[in-house]
CSV table of C-alpha atoms in Angstrom, one decimal:
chain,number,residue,atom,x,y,z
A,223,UNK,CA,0.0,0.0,0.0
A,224,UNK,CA,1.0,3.6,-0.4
A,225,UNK,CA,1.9,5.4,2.7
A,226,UNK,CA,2.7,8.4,3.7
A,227,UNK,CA,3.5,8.9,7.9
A,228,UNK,CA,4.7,12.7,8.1
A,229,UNK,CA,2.0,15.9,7.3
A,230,UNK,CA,0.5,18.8,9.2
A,231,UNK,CA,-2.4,20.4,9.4
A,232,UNK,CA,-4.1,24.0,10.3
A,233,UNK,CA,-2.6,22.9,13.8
A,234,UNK,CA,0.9,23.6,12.6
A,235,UNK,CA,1.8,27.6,13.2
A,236,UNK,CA,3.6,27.1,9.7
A,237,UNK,CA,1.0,25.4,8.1
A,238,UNK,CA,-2.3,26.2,6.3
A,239,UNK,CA,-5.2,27.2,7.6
A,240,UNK,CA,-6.8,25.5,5.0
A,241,UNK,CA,-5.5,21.9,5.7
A,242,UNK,CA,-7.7,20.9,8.2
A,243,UNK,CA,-8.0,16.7,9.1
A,244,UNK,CA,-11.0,16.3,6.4
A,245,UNK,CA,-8.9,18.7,3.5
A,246,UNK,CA,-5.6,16.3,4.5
A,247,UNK,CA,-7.4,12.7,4.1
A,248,UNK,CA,-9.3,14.0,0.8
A,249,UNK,CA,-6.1,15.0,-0.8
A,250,UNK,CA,-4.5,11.8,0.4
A,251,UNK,CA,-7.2,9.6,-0.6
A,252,UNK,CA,-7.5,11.0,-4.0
A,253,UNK,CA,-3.6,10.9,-4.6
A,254,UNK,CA,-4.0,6.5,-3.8
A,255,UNK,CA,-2.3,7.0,-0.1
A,256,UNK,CA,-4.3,4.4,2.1
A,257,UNK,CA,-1.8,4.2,5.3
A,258,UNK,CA,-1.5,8.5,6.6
A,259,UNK,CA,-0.2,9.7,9.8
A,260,UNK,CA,-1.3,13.5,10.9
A,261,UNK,CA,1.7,14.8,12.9
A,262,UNK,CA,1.7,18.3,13.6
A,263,UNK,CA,4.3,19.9,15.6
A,264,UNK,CA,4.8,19.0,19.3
A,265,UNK,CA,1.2,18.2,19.0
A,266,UNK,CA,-1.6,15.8,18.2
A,267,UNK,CA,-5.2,17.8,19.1
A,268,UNK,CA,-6.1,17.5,15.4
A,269,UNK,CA,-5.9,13.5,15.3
A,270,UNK,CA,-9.4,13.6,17.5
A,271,UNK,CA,-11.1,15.0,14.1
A,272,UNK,CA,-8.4,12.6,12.0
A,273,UNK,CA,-9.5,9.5,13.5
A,274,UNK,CA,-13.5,10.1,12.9
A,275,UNK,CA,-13.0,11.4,9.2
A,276,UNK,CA,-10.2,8.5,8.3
A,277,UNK,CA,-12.9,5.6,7.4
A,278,UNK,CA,-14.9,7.8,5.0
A,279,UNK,CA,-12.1,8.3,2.8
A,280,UNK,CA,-10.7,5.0,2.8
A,281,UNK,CA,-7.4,5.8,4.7
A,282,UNK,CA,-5.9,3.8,7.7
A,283,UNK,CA,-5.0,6.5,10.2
A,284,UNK,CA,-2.0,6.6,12.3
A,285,UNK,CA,-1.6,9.8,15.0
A,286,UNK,CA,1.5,11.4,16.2
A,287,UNK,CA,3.5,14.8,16.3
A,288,UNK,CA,6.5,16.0,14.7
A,289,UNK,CA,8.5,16.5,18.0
A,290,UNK,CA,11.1,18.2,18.9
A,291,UNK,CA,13.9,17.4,21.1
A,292,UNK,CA,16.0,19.5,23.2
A,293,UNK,CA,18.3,19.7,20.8
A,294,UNK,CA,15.9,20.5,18.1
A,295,UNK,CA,15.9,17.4,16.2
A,296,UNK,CA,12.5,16.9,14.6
A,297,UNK,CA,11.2,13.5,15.4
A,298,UNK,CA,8.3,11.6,14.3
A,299,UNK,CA,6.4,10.1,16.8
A,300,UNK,CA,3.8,7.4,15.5
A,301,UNK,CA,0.7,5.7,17.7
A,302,UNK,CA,-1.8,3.2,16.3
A,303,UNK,CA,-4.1,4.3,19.0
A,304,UNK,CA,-5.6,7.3,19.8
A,305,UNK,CA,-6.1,7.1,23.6
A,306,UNK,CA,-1.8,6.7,24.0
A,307,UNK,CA,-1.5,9.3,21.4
A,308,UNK,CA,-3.4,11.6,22.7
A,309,UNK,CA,-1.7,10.4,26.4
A,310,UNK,CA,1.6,11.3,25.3
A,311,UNK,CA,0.2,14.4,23.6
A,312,UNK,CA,-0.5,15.8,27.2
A,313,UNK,CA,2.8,14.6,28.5
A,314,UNK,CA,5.0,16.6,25.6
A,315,UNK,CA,2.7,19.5,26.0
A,316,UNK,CA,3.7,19.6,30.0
A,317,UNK,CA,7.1,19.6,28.9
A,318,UNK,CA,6.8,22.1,25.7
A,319,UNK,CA,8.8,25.1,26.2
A,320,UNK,CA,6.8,27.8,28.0
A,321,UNK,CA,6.9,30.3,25.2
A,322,UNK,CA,2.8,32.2,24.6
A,323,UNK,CA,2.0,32.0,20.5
A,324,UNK,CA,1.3,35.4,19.2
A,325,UNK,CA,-0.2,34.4,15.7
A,326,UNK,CA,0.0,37.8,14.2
A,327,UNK,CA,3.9,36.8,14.6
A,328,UNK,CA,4.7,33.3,14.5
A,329,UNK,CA,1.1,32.0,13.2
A,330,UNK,CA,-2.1,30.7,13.8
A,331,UNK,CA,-2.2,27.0,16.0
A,332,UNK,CA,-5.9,25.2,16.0
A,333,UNK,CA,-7.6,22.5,16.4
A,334,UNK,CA,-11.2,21.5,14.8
A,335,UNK,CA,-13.6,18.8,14.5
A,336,UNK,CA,-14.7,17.0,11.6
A,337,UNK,CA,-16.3,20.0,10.1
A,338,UNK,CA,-13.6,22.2,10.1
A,339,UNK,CA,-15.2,23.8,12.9
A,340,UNK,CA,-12.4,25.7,15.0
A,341,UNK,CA,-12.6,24.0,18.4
A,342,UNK,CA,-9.8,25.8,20.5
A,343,UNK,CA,-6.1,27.5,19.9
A,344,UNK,CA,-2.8,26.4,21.4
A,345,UNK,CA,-1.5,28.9,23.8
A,346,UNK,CA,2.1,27.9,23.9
A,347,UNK,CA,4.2,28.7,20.3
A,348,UNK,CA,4.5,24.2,18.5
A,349,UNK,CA,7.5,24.9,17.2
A,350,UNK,CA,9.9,25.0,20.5
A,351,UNK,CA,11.6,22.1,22.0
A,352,UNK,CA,10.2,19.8,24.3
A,353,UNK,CA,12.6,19.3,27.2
A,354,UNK,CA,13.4,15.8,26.1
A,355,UNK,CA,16.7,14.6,24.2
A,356,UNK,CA,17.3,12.4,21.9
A,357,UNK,CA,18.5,9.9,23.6
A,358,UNK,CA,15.5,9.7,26.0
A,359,UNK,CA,12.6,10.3,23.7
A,360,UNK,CA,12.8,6.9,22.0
A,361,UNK,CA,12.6,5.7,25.6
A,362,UNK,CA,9.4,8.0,26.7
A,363,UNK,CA,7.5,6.8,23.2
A,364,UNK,CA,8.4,3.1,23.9
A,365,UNK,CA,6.3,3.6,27.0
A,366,UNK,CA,3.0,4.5,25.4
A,367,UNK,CA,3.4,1.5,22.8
A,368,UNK,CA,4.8,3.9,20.1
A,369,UNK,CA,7.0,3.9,17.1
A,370,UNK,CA,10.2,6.5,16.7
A,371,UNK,CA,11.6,7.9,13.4
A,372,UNK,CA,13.9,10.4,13.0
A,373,UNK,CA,12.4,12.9,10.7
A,374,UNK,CA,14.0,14.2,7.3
A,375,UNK,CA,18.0,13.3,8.4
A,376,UNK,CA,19.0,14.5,4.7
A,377,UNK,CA,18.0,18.7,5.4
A,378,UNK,CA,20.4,21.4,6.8
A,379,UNK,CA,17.8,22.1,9.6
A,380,UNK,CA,16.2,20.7,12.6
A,381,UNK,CA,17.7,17.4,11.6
A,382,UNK,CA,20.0,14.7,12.9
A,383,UNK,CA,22.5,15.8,10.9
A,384,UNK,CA,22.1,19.4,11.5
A,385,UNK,CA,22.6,19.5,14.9
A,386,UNK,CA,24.7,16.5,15.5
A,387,UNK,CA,27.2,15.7,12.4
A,388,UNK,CA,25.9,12.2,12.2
A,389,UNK,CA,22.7,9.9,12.3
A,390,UNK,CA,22.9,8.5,15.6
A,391,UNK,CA,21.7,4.9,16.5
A,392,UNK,CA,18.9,4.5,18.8
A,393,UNK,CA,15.3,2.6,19.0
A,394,UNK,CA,14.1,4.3,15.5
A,395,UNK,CA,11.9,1.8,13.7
A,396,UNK,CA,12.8,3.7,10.2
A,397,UNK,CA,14.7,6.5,9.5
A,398,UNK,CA,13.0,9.2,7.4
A,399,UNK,CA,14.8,11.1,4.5
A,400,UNK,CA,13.6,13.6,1.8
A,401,UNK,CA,15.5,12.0,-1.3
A,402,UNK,CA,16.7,8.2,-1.3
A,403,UNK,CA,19.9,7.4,-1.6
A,404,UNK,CA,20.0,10.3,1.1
A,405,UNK,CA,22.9,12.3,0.2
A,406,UNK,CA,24.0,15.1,2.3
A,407,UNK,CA,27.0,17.5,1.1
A,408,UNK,CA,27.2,16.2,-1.6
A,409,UNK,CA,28.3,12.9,-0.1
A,410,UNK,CA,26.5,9.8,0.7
A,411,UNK,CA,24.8,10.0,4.0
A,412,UNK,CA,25.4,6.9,6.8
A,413,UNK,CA,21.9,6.1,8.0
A,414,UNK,CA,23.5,2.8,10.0
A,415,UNK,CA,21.7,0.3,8.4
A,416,UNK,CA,17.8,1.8,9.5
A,417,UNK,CA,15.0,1.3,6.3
A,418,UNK,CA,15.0,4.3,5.1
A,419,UNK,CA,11.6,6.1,4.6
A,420,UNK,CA,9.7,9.7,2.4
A,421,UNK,CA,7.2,11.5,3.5
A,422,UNK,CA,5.0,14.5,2.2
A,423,UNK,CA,6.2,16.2,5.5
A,424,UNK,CA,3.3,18.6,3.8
A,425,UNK,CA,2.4,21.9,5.1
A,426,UNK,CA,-0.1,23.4,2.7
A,427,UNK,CA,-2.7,21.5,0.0
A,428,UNK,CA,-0.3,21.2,-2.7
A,429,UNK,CA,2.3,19.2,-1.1
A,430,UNK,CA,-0.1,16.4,-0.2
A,431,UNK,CA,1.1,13.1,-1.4
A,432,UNK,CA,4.4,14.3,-3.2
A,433,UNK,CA,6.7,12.0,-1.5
A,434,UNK,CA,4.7,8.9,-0.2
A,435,UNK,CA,6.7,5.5,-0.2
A,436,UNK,CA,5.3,1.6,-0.5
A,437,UNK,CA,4.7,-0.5,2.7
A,438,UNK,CA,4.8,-4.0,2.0
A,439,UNK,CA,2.1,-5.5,3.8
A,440,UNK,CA,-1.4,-6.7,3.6
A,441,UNK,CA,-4.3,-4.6,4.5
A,442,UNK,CA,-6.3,-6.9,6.1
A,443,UNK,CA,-3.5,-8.0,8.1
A,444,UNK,CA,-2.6,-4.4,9.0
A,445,UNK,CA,-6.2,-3.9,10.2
A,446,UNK,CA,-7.7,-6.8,11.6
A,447,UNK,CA,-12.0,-6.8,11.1
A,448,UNK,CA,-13.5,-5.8,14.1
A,449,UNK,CA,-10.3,-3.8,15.2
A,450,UNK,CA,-12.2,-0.3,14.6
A,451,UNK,CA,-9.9,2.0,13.0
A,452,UNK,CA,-6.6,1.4,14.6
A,453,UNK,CA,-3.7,-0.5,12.8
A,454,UNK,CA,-2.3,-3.1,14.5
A,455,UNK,CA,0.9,-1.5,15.7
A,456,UNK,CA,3.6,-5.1,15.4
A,457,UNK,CA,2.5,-5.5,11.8
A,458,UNK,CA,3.2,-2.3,11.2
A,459,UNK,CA,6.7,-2.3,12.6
A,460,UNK,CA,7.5,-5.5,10.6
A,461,UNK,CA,6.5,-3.7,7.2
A,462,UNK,CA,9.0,-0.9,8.4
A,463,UNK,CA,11.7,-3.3,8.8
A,464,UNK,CA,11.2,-4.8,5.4
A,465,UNK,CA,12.3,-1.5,4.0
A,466,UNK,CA,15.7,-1.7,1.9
A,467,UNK,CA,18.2,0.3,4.3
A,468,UNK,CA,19.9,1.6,1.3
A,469,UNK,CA,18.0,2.0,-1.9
A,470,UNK,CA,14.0,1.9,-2.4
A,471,UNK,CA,11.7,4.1,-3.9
């Protein structure tokens, strides 16, 4: 199936306000993506709406955040089910750096239910650390049944390799990059043997579905009758690890 585990929403302060949950599962259902994760910045109040909406257009949903650590390494952190997700959500919002939003300034941060109606606003500005490292946050997302991947390692910013040099090793069930081989420099990057993901990591409409990748796995084996909407979360990880570490489109 085509899959596609790194967007945002309206919840993003650098996103659009016009990519709501509903706009983000239309787009991906019409571009053929039937596995999407929502992951807006440090936080996951949009994946409420996400979860409801995900059945009518055909998508399995997973529900997350693009964290960041204290080092501001962008991180994707991945749930099957919503109740953990939304656990962790209020555990990485207690430890969210204490900064007030001012969305004249930095941008506009809500949430809204399955009619795009706006049902709140973040008061502390997504895009600051958490005061986790990356060495502990695989750890704290192991506790609440999650999966880890280090988001787009290949970019100059908020990456891996941005702040530290290198792609560290740690529990990452993939490692996400923006072009495969990942190059960086010029120079083939080391990703340590991880299967190597792409993502959309899309902000607005238009970038919906423009870098999804193919999960090998069986869909009724992904999401067992009976199971609601949530994946089950170990065949997930073991369509992951089938991922060619070096090469695969």
């Amino acid at each position: 199936m085509l899959a596609d585990l790194h967007n945002h929403s309206c919840l993003s302060p650098c996103g659009s306000l016009e990519l709501s949950p509903r706009r983000l599962l239309e787009l991906g259902a019409n571009r053929g993506i039937k596995l999407m994760a929502l992951t807006d910045h440090n936080s996951s109040l949009n994946c409420v709406a996400f979860s409801r909406l995900s059945s009518q257009f055909g998508i399995i949903p997973i529900y997350g955040m693009e964290a960041t650590t204290s080092e501001e390494i962008h991180v994707l952190c991945l749930f099957t089910n919503l109740d953990a997700c939304m656990a962790f959500n209020d555990y990485a919002y207690s430890i969210l750096t204490p900064f007030i939003n001012i969305p004249e300034k930095t941008g506009d941060q809500v949430y809204v239910d399955e009619d795009d109606n706006i049902e709140g606003e973040v008061e502390y500005y997504l895009i600051n650390p958490l005061d986790l490292s990356i060495d502990s946050i695989g750890v704290k997302v192991n506790e609440y049944n999650g999966i880890v991947i280090p988001a787009h390692v290949d970019r100059s910013a908020f990456s891996m390799t941005s702040q530290l040099g290198i792609v560290v090793d740690g529990p990452w069930q993939a490692v996400e990059c923006v072009r495969l081989p990942p190059v960086l420099n010029g120079m083939p990057l080391d990703t340590l043997g991880y299967p190597l993901i792409t993502s959309s990591d899309a902000h607005f409409s238009e970038h919906v579905g423009r870098r999804p990748f193919q999960l090998d796995v069986n869909i009724e084996e992904l999401q067992p009758k009976g199971n609601g909407t949530e994946a089950d979360i170990g065949v997930l990880k073991n369509a992951l690890a089938k991922r060619n570490p070096y090469i695969q489109t």
